[in-house]
Amino acid sequence: MTDDTLWEVVEESALTLTDHEAIAAMLAQAFPDWSHWFVGSRSWSGMQPERRVIARDADGVVLAHVGIRRMFISVGSQDLLVGDTGLVGVTPRLQGTGMGRDLMERARSVLEGLAVPFGFLGTGEDRVPFYAKVGWRVFDEVVTDYTAFTAEGAGMPMTEQGGWMVLPVVAPLEDWPAGPVHLNAQQV
Ligand SMILES: CC(C)(COP(=O)(O)OP(=O)(O)OC[C@H]1O[C@@H](n2cnc3c(N)ncnc32)[C@H](O)[C@@H]1OP(=O)(O)O)[C@@H](O)C(=O)NCCC(=O)NCCS
């Protein structure tokens, strides 16, 4: 990792057009299969975050990024406040250097600051071990329905099991309710 890395936590409304472009440029590299989403200043895929953690080099190039947004979801019969977490990426040349761990430690601090009971995210099987190493717990049995995002902007209802992960923030993990998750929204 570079020594001159500058970390910041930014409110969505404070981001400039240049910020969005710099974030989108990094995300397009971190997610090469989905780069058509991160075109120009579009620095999000589904739901826009409310707060972001951004690492930059001395020239302002974005090196790592995570987005967070508070939302109520339904879990079983309960409504639950979570910090939905996504757009997690480290620029390819710095992947595997511990920057992702740094990023998620900072994400945890943001979630603590927002005082949400839980962080929530969905990921592919191959990235579950990364999140598990930084304190997130996978719920293999949980089925979640959500609205998938498309590059064209259309929302498509999806149901998936596997890869749904929870971070206990204010509440203990045992307080996560039983039952399927209904997001009724897109994810960050
Ligand atoms: C996933 C990603 C954010 C991880 O960041 P990173 O900087 O590469 O990860 P780190 O070097 O900080 O790794 C932290 C720990 O997780 C482990 N780890 C990282 N990726 C892993 C993986 N895919 N499988 C298993 N373990 C993994 C590391 O070995 C390390 O373990 P250690 O602390 O015991 O040595 C980064 O690789 C990335 O941007 N990938 C492409 C985009 C992506 O898939 N984002 C997630 C979308 S849900």
PDB file of C-alpha atoms and ligand atoms in Angstrom:
ATOM      1  CA  MET A   1       0.000   0.000   0.000  1.00  0.00           C
ATOM      2  CA  THR A   2       1.221   3.484  -0.728  1.00  0.00           C
ATOM      3  CA  ASP A   3       2.224   5.633   2.244  1.00  0.00           C
ATOM      4  CA  ASP A   4       0.582   8.745   0.893  1.00  0.00           C
ATOM      5  CA  THR A   5      -2.914   7.276   0.936  1.00  0.00           C
ATOM      6  CA  LEU A   6      -5.489   9.840   2.045  1.00  0.00           C
ATOM      7  CA  TRP A   7      -8.704   8.525   3.564  1.00  0.00           C
ATOM      8  CA  GLU A   8     -11.919  10.481   3.815  1.00  0.00           C
ATOM      9  CA  VAL A   9     -15.555   9.921   4.703  1.00  0.00           C
ATOM     10  CA  VAL A  10     -17.783  11.953   2.423  1.00  0.00           C
ATOM     11  CA  GLU A  11     -21.489  12.761   2.481  1.00  0.00           C
ATOM     12  CA  GLU A  12     -23.159  12.128  -0.848  1.00  0.00           C
ATOM     13  CA  SER A  13     -24.248  15.749  -1.176  1.00  0.00           C
ATOM     14  CA  ALA A  14     -20.638  16.943  -0.774  1.00  0.00           C
ATOM     15  CA  LEU A  15     -19.350  15.016  -3.790  1.00  0.00           C
ATOM     16  CA  THR A  16     -18.416  17.052  -6.839  1.00  0.00           C
ATOM     17  CA  LEU A  17     -18.730  15.965 -10.446  1.00  0.00           C
ATOM     18  CA  THR A  18     -14.969  15.346 -10.435  1.00  0.00           C
ATOM     19  CA  ASP A  19     -15.309  13.151  -7.346  1.00  0.00           C
ATOM     20  CA  HIS A  20     -18.006  11.059  -9.021  1.00  0.00           C
ATOM     21  CA  GLU A  21     -15.834  10.662 -12.116  1.00  0.00           C
ATOM     22  CA  ALA A  22     -12.791   9.605 -10.069  1.00  0.00           C
ATOM     23  CA  ILE A  23     -14.826   7.051  -8.087  1.00  0.00           C
ATOM     24  CA  ALA A  24     -16.485   5.693 -11.234  1.00  0.00           C
ATOM     25  CA  ALA A  25     -13.080   5.306 -12.923  1.00  0.00           C
ATOM     26  CA  MET A  26     -11.824   3.126 -10.058  1.00  0.00           C
ATOM     27  CA  LEU A  27     -15.033   1.076  -9.830  1.00  0.00           C
ATOM     28  CA  ALA A  28     -14.913   0.364 -13.575  1.00  0.00           C
ATOM     29  CA  GLN A  29     -11.457  -1.163 -13.066  1.00  0.00           C
ATOM     30  CA  ALA A  30     -12.359  -3.073  -9.902  1.00  0.00           C
ATOM     31  CA  PHE A  31     -15.481  -4.505 -11.594  1.00  0.00           C
ATOM     32  CA  PRO A  32     -14.336  -5.051 -15.203  1.00  0.00           C
ATOM     33  CA  ASP A  33     -17.391  -7.181 -16.047  1.00  0.00           C
ATOM     34  CA  TRP A  34     -19.709  -4.399 -14.939  1.00  0.00           C
ATOM     35  CA  SER A  35     -17.697  -1.439 -16.215  1.00  0.00           C
ATOM     36  CA  HIS A  36     -20.556  -0.386 -18.486  1.00  0.00           C
ATOM     37  CA  TRP A  37     -22.366   0.772 -15.340  1.00  0.00           C
ATOM     38  CA  PHE A  38     -19.577   3.060 -14.180  1.00  0.00           C
ATOM     39  CA  VAL A  39     -19.471   5.341 -17.173  1.00  0.00           C
ATOM     40  CA  GLY A  40     -18.589   9.033 -16.881  1.00  0.00           C
ATOM     41  CA  SER A  41     -19.784  10.350 -13.557  1.00  0.00           C
ATOM     42  CA  ARG A  42     -22.080   7.422 -12.683  1.00  0.00           C
ATOM     43  CA  SER A  43     -20.342   6.316  -9.478  1.00  0.00           C
ATOM     44  CA  TRP A  44     -23.092   3.957  -8.328  1.00  0.00           C
ATOM     45  CA  SER A  45     -24.916   0.948  -9.717  1.00  0.00           C
ATOM     46  CA  GLY A  46     -28.174   0.459  -7.803  1.00  0.00           C
ATOM     47  CA  MET A  47     -29.134   2.693  -4.928  1.00  0.00           C
ATOM     48  CA  GLN A  48     -26.950   5.750  -4.394  1.00  0.00           C
ATOM     49  CA  PRO A  49     -25.091   5.693  -1.062  1.00  0.00           C
ATOM     50  CA  GLU A  50     -25.514   8.411   1.531  1.00  0.00           C
ATOM     51  CA  ARG A  51     -21.952   8.235   2.759  1.00  0.00           C
ATOM     52  CA  ARG A  52     -18.773   6.919   1.243  1.00  0.00           C
ATOM     53  CA  VAL A  53     -15.313   6.033   2.435  1.00  0.00           C
ATOM     54  CA  ILE A  54     -12.752   6.966  -0.188  1.00  0.00           C
ATOM     55  CA  ALA A  55      -8.995   6.392  -0.333  1.00  0.00           C
ATOM     56  CA  ARG A  56      -6.991   8.538  -2.713  1.00  0.00           C
ATOM     57  CA  ASP A  57      -3.391   9.007  -3.679  1.00  0.00           C
ATOM     58  CA  ALA A  58      -1.673  12.404  -3.580  1.00  0.00           C
ATOM     59  CA  ASP A  59      -2.964  13.175  -7.098  1.00  0.00           C
ATOM     60  CA  GLY A  60      -6.557  12.541  -6.112  1.00  0.00           C
ATOM     61  CA  VAL A  61      -6.796   9.189  -7.896  1.00  0.00           C
ATOM     62  CA  VAL A  62      -9.300   6.976  -6.100  1.00  0.00           C
ATOM     63  CA  LEU A  63      -7.664   3.809  -4.743  1.00  0.00           C
ATOM     64  CA  ALA A  64     -10.475   2.282  -2.704  1.00  0.00           C
ATOM     65  CA  HIS A  65     -14.138   2.952  -2.067  1.00  0.00           C
ATOM     66  CA  VAL A  66     -17.184   1.760  -0.141  1.00  0.00           C
ATOM     67  CA  GLY A  67     -20.700   3.191  -0.098  1.00  0.00           C
ATOM     68  CA  ILE A  68     -23.254   2.976   2.724  1.00  0.00           C
ATOM     69  CA  ARG A  69     -26.905   3.904   2.977  1.00  0.00           C
ATOM     70  CA  ARG A  70     -29.344   3.444   5.827  1.00  0.00           C
ATOM     71  CA  MET A  71     -32.501   1.625   4.853  1.00  0.00           C
ATOM     72  CA  PHE A  72     -35.323  -0.309   6.439  1.00  0.00           C
ATOM     73  CA  ILE A  73     -35.674  -3.868   5.245  1.00  0.00           C
ATOM     74  CA  SER A  74     -38.151  -6.566   6.210  1.00  0.00           C
ATOM     75  CA  VAL A  75     -36.704  -9.661   7.832  1.00  0.00           C
ATOM     76  CA  GLY A  76     -39.355 -12.266   8.582  1.00  0.00           C
ATOM     77  CA  SER A  77     -42.142 -10.280  10.203  1.00  0.00           C
ATOM     78  CA  GLN A  78     -39.941  -7.387  11.410  1.00  0.00           C
ATOM     79  CA  ASP A  79     -38.836  -4.084   9.945  1.00  0.00           C
ATOM     80  CA  LEU A  80     -35.148  -3.632  10.535  1.00  0.00           C
ATOM     81  CA  LEU A  81     -32.799  -0.697  10.054  1.00  0.00           C
ATOM     82  CA  VAL A  82     -29.554  -1.665   8.343  1.00  0.00           C
ATOM     83  CA  GLY A  83     -26.604   0.139   6.866  1.00  0.00           C
ATOM     84  CA  ASP A  84     -26.691  -1.269   3.354  1.00  0.00           C
ATOM     85  CA  THR A  85     -23.104  -1.549   2.195  1.00  0.00           C
ATOM     86  CA  GLY A  86     -21.794  -1.892  -1.332  1.00  0.00           C
ATOM     87  CA  LEU A  87     -19.606  -0.568  -4.127  1.00  0.00           C
ATOM     88  CA  VAL A  88     -16.688  -2.111  -2.238  1.00  0.00           C
ATOM     89  CA  GLY A  89     -13.597  -1.944  -4.391  1.00  0.00           C
ATOM     90  CA  VAL A  90      -9.838  -1.584  -4.331  1.00  0.00           C
ATOM     91  CA  THR A  91      -7.974  -0.520  -7.444  1.00  0.00           C
ATOM     92  CA  PRO A  92      -6.580  -3.699  -9.064  1.00  0.00           C
ATOM     93  CA  ARG A  93      -2.899  -2.878  -8.547  1.00  0.00           C
ATOM     94  CA  LEU A  94      -3.420  -2.584  -4.774  1.00  0.00           C
ATOM     95  CA  GLN A  95      -5.686  -5.585  -4.275  1.00  0.00           C
ATOM     96  CA  GLY A  96      -4.239  -8.104  -1.843  1.00  0.00           C
ATOM     97  CA  THR A  97      -2.182  -5.516   0.029  1.00  0.00           C
ATOM     98  CA  GLY A  98      -4.492  -5.059   3.019  1.00  0.00           C
ATOM     99  CA  MET A  99      -6.258  -2.017   1.623  1.00  0.00           C
ATOM    100  CA  GLY A 100      -9.612  -3.827   1.531  1.00  0.00           C
ATOM    101  CA  ARG A 101      -9.249  -4.604   5.239  1.00  0.00           C
ATOM    102  CA  ASP A 102      -8.451  -0.933   5.970  1.00  0.00           C
ATOM    103  CA  LEU A 103     -11.448   0.087   3.901  1.00  0.00           C
ATOM    104  CA  MET A 104     -13.838  -2.206   5.767  1.00  0.00           C
ATOM    105  CA  GLU A 105     -12.498  -1.089   9.150  1.00  0.00           C
ATOM    106  CA  ARG A 106     -13.394   2.428   8.154  1.00  0.00           C
ATOM    107  CA  ALA A 107     -16.783   1.245   6.881  1.00  0.00           C
ATOM    108  CA  ARG A 108     -17.397  -0.252  10.311  1.00  0.00           C
ATOM    109  CA  SER A 109     -16.625   3.120  11.922  1.00  0.00           C
ATOM    110  CA  VAL A 110     -19.121   4.819   9.615  1.00  0.00           C
ATOM    111  CA  LEU A 111     -21.777   2.230  10.474  1.00  0.00           C
ATOM    112  CA  GLU A 112     -21.055   2.782  14.168  1.00  0.00           C
ATOM    113  CA  GLY A 113     -21.398   6.527  13.651  1.00  0.00           C
ATOM    114  CA  LEU A 114     -24.766   5.989  11.986  1.00  0.00           C
ATOM    115  CA  ALA A 115     -25.704   3.780  14.966  1.00  0.00           C
ATOM    116  CA  VAL A 116     -27.436   1.188  12.811  1.00  0.00           C
ATOM    117  CA  PRO A 117     -28.121  -2.175  14.432  1.00  0.00           C
ATOM    118  CA  PHE A 118     -26.513  -4.052  11.532  1.00  0.00           C
ATOM    119  CA  GLY A 119     -24.546  -3.666   8.353  1.00  0.00           C
ATOM    120  CA  PHE A 120     -25.958  -5.660   5.438  1.00  0.00           C
ATOM    121  CA  LEU A 121     -24.488  -6.661   2.097  1.00  0.00           C
ATOM    122  CA  GLY A 122     -24.772  -9.223  -0.638  1.00  0.00           C
ATOM    123  CA  THR A 123     -21.758 -10.694  -2.374  1.00  0.00           C
ATOM    124  CA  GLY A 124     -20.555 -13.574  -4.510  1.00  0.00           C
ATOM    125  CA  GLU A 125     -19.400 -16.820  -2.898  1.00  0.00           C
ATOM    126  CA  ASP A 126     -15.772 -16.113  -3.778  1.00  0.00           C
ATOM    127  CA  ARG A 127     -15.742 -12.862  -1.772  1.00  0.00           C
ATOM    128  CA  VAL A 128     -17.509 -14.194   1.328  1.00  0.00           C
ATOM    129  CA  PRO A 129     -14.125 -15.162   2.906  1.00  0.00           C
ATOM    130  CA  PHE A 130     -12.848 -11.585   2.551  1.00  0.00           C
ATOM    131  CA  TYR A 131     -15.832 -10.109   4.380  1.00  0.00           C
ATOM    132  CA  ALA A 132     -15.721 -12.905   6.981  1.00  0.00           C
ATOM    133  CA  LYS A 133     -12.123 -11.930   7.756  1.00  0.00           C
ATOM    134  CA  VAL A 134     -13.207  -8.376   8.492  1.00  0.00           C
ATOM    135  CA  GLY A 135     -16.016  -9.338  10.856  1.00  0.00           C
ATOM    136  CA  TRP A 136     -19.047  -9.940   8.664  1.00  0.00           C
ATOM    137  CA  ARG A 137     -21.116 -13.089   9.084  1.00  0.00           C
ATOM    138  CA  VAL A 138     -22.644 -14.978   6.164  1.00  0.00           C
ATOM    139  CA  PHE A 139     -26.208 -16.290   6.493  1.00  0.00           C
ATOM    140  CA  ASP A 140     -26.233 -19.139   3.995  1.00  0.00           C
ATOM    141  CA  GLU A 141     -29.843 -20.022   4.710  1.00  0.00           C
ATOM    142  CA  VAL A 142     -31.248 -16.533   4.196  1.00  0.00           C
ATOM    143  CA  VAL A 143     -33.289 -15.939   1.064  1.00  0.00           C
ATOM    144  CA  THR A 144     -33.485 -12.325  -0.044  1.00  0.00           C
ATOM    145  CA  ASP A 145     -35.627 -10.701  -2.633  1.00  0.00           C
ATOM    146  CA  TYR A 146     -34.531  -7.380  -4.007  1.00  0.00           C
ATOM    147  CA  THR A 147     -34.656  -5.258  -7.099  1.00  0.00           C
ATOM    148  CA  ALA A 148     -31.711  -5.884  -9.376  1.00  0.00           C
ATOM    149  CA  PHE A 149     -30.234  -2.904 -11.110  1.00  0.00           C
ATOM    150  CA  THR A 150     -29.588  -2.801 -14.796  1.00  0.00           C
ATOM    151  CA  ALA A 151     -27.393  -0.456 -16.770  1.00  0.00           C
ATOM    152  CA  GLU A 152     -30.534   0.761 -18.542  1.00  0.00           C
ATOM    153  CA  GLY A 153     -32.094   1.726 -15.226  1.00  0.00           C
ATOM    154  CA  ALA A 154     -34.844  -0.879 -15.186  1.00  0.00           C
ATOM    155  CA  GLY A 155     -35.558  -2.596 -11.876  1.00  0.00           C
ATOM    156  CA  MET A 156     -35.937  -6.365 -12.034  1.00  0.00           C
ATOM    157  CA  PRO A 157     -37.303  -8.433  -9.134  1.00  0.00           C
ATOM    158  CA  MET A 158     -34.785 -11.087  -8.030  1.00  0.00           C
ATOM    159  CA  THR A 159     -34.709 -13.753  -5.333  1.00  0.00           C
ATOM    160  CA  GLU A 160     -31.404 -15.214  -4.176  1.00  0.00           C
ATOM    161  CA  GLN A 161     -30.049 -17.466  -1.469  1.00  0.00           C
ATOM    162  CA  GLY A 162     -26.385 -17.354  -0.432  1.00  0.00           C
ATOM    163  CA  GLY A 163     -23.894 -14.557  -0.021  1.00  0.00           C
ATOM    164  CA  TRP A 164     -26.026 -12.389   2.286  1.00  0.00           C
ATOM    165  CA  MET A 165     -23.831 -11.010   5.051  1.00  0.00           C
ATOM    166  CA  VAL A 166     -24.456  -9.129   8.262  1.00  0.00           C
ATOM    167  CA  LEU A 167     -22.181  -7.075  10.495  1.00  0.00           C
ATOM    168  CA  PRO A 168     -23.313  -6.603  14.093  1.00  0.00           C
ATOM    169  CA  VAL A 169     -22.916  -2.896  14.817  1.00  0.00           C
ATOM    170  CA  VAL A 170     -25.149  -1.663  17.647  1.00  0.00           C
ATOM    171  CA  ALA A 171     -27.102  -4.918  18.027  1.00  0.00           C
ATOM    172  CA  PRO A 172     -25.634  -8.360  18.729  1.00  0.00           C
ATOM    173  CA  LEU A 173     -25.736 -10.893  15.908  1.00  0.00           C
ATOM    174  CA  GLU A 174     -28.252 -13.031  17.854  1.00  0.00           C
ATOM    175  CA  ASP A 175     -30.806 -10.230  17.412  1.00  0.00           C
ATOM    176  CA  TRP A 176     -30.919 -10.730  13.637  1.00  0.00           C
ATOM    177  CA  PRO A 177     -34.503 -11.909  13.082  1.00  0.00           C
ATOM    178  CA  ALA A 178     -35.324 -15.251  11.506  1.00  0.00           C
ATOM    179  CA  GLY A 179     -36.908 -15.416   8.100  1.00  0.00           C
ATOM    180  CA  PRO A 180     -36.490 -14.254   4.557  1.00  0.00           C
ATOM    181  CA  VAL A 181     -35.296 -10.753   3.728  1.00  0.00           C
ATOM    182  CA  HIS A 182     -37.412  -8.446   1.620  1.00  0.00           C
ATOM    183  CA  LEU A 183     -35.519  -5.352   0.517  1.00  0.00           C
ATOM    184  CA  ASN A 184     -38.236  -3.804  -1.610  1.00  0.00           C
ATOM    185  CA  ALA A 185     -35.438  -1.747  -3.157  1.00  0.00           C
ATOM    186  CA  GLN A 186     -32.161  -1.856  -4.947  1.00  0.00           C
ATOM    187  CA  GLN A 187     -28.943  -2.201  -2.998  1.00  0.00           C
ATOM    188  CA  VAL A 188     -26.007   0.155  -2.802  1.00  0.00           C
TER     189      VAL A 188
HETATM  190  C1  LIG B   1     -12.653  -7.738  -2.569  1.00  0.00           C
HETATM  191  C2  LIG B   1     -11.602  -6.627  -2.351  1.00  0.00           C
HETATM  192  C3  LIG B   1     -12.323  -5.333  -1.951  1.00  0.00           C
HETATM  193  C4  LIG B   1     -10.659  -7.052  -1.229  1.00  0.00           C
HETATM  194  O1  LIG B   1      -9.701  -6.041  -1.009  1.00  0.00           O
HETATM  195  P1  LIG B   1      -8.148  -6.424  -0.924  1.00  0.00           P
HETATM  196  O2  LIG B   1      -7.376  -5.188  -0.699  1.00  0.00           O
HETATM  197  O3  LIG B   1      -7.821  -7.234  -2.128  1.00  0.00           O
HETATM  198  O4  LIG B   1      -8.147  -7.360   0.371  1.00  0.00           O
HETATM  199  P2  LIG B   1      -7.059  -7.371   1.554  1.00  0.00           P
HETATM  200  O5  LIG B   1      -5.692  -7.469   0.962  1.00  0.00           O
HETATM  201  O6  LIG B   1      -7.302  -6.239   2.480  1.00  0.00           O
HETATM  202  O7  LIG B   1      -7.441  -8.733   2.276  1.00  0.00           O
HETATM  203  C5  LIG B   1      -7.912  -8.801   3.605  1.00  0.00           C
HETATM  204  C6  LIG B   1      -7.973 -10.266   3.984  1.00  0.00           C
HETATM  205  O8  LIG B   1      -8.978 -10.917   3.175  1.00  0.00           O
HETATM  206  C7  LIG B   1      -8.386 -11.970   2.425  1.00  0.00           C
HETATM  207  N1  LIG B   1      -9.013 -11.993   1.112  1.00  0.00           N
HETATM  208  C8  LIG B   1      -9.130 -10.966   0.246  1.00  0.00           C
HETATM  209  N2  LIG B   1      -9.810 -11.358  -0.848  1.00  0.00           N
HETATM  210  C9  LIG B   1     -10.109 -12.665  -0.641  1.00  0.00           C
HETATM  211  C10 LIG B   1     -10.811 -13.636  -1.403  1.00  0.00           C
HETATM  212  N3  LIG B   1     -11.356 -13.346  -2.598  1.00  0.00           N
HETATM  213  N4  LIG B   1     -10.922 -14.889  -0.901  1.00  0.00           N
HETATM  214  C11 LIG B   1     -10.391 -15.197   0.310  1.00  0.00           C
HETATM  215  N5  LIG B   1      -9.739 -14.311   1.087  1.00  0.00           N
HETATM  216  C12 LIG B   1      -9.611 -13.065   0.604  1.00  0.00           C
HETATM  217  C13 LIG B   1      -6.914 -11.653   2.339  1.00  0.00           C
HETATM  218  O9  LIG B   1      -6.144 -12.806   2.146  1.00  0.00           O
HETATM  219  C14 LIG B   1      -6.655 -10.996   3.697  1.00  0.00           C
HETATM  220  O10 LIG B   1      -6.539 -11.997   4.679  1.00  0.00           O
HETATM  221  P3  LIG B   1      -5.425 -11.832   5.854  1.00  0.00           P
HETATM  222  O11 LIG B   1      -5.706 -10.502   6.518  1.00  0.00           O
HETATM  223  O12 LIG B   1      -5.669 -12.994   6.740  1.00  0.00           O
HETATM  224  O13 LIG B   1      -4.108 -11.840   5.174  1.00  0.00           O
HETATM  225  C15 LIG B   1     -10.744  -6.370  -3.626  1.00  0.00           C
HETATM  226  O14 LIG B   1     -10.045  -7.551  -3.957  1.00  0.00           O
HETATM  227  C16 LIG B   1     -11.553  -5.910  -4.824  1.00  0.00           C
HETATM  228  O15 LIG B   1     -11.740  -4.720  -5.015  1.00  0.00           O
HETATM  229  N6  LIG B   1     -12.011  -6.864  -5.686  1.00  0.00           N
HETATM  230  C17 LIG B   1     -12.746  -6.525  -6.891  1.00  0.00           C
HETATM  231  C18 LIG B   1     -14.096  -5.898  -6.594  1.00  0.00           C
HETATM  232  C19 LIG B   1     -14.950  -6.764  -5.681  1.00  0.00           C
HETATM  233  O16 LIG B   1     -15.128  -7.963  -5.895  1.00  0.00           O
HETATM  234  N7  LIG B   1     -15.537  -6.113  -4.656  1.00  0.00           N
HETATM  235  C20 LIG B   1     -16.440  -6.754  -3.714  1.00  0.00           C
HETATM  236  C21 LIG B   1     -17.815  -6.729  -4.273  1.00  0.00           C
HETATM  237  S1  LIG B   1     -19.025  -7.431  -3.174  1.00  0.00           S
END
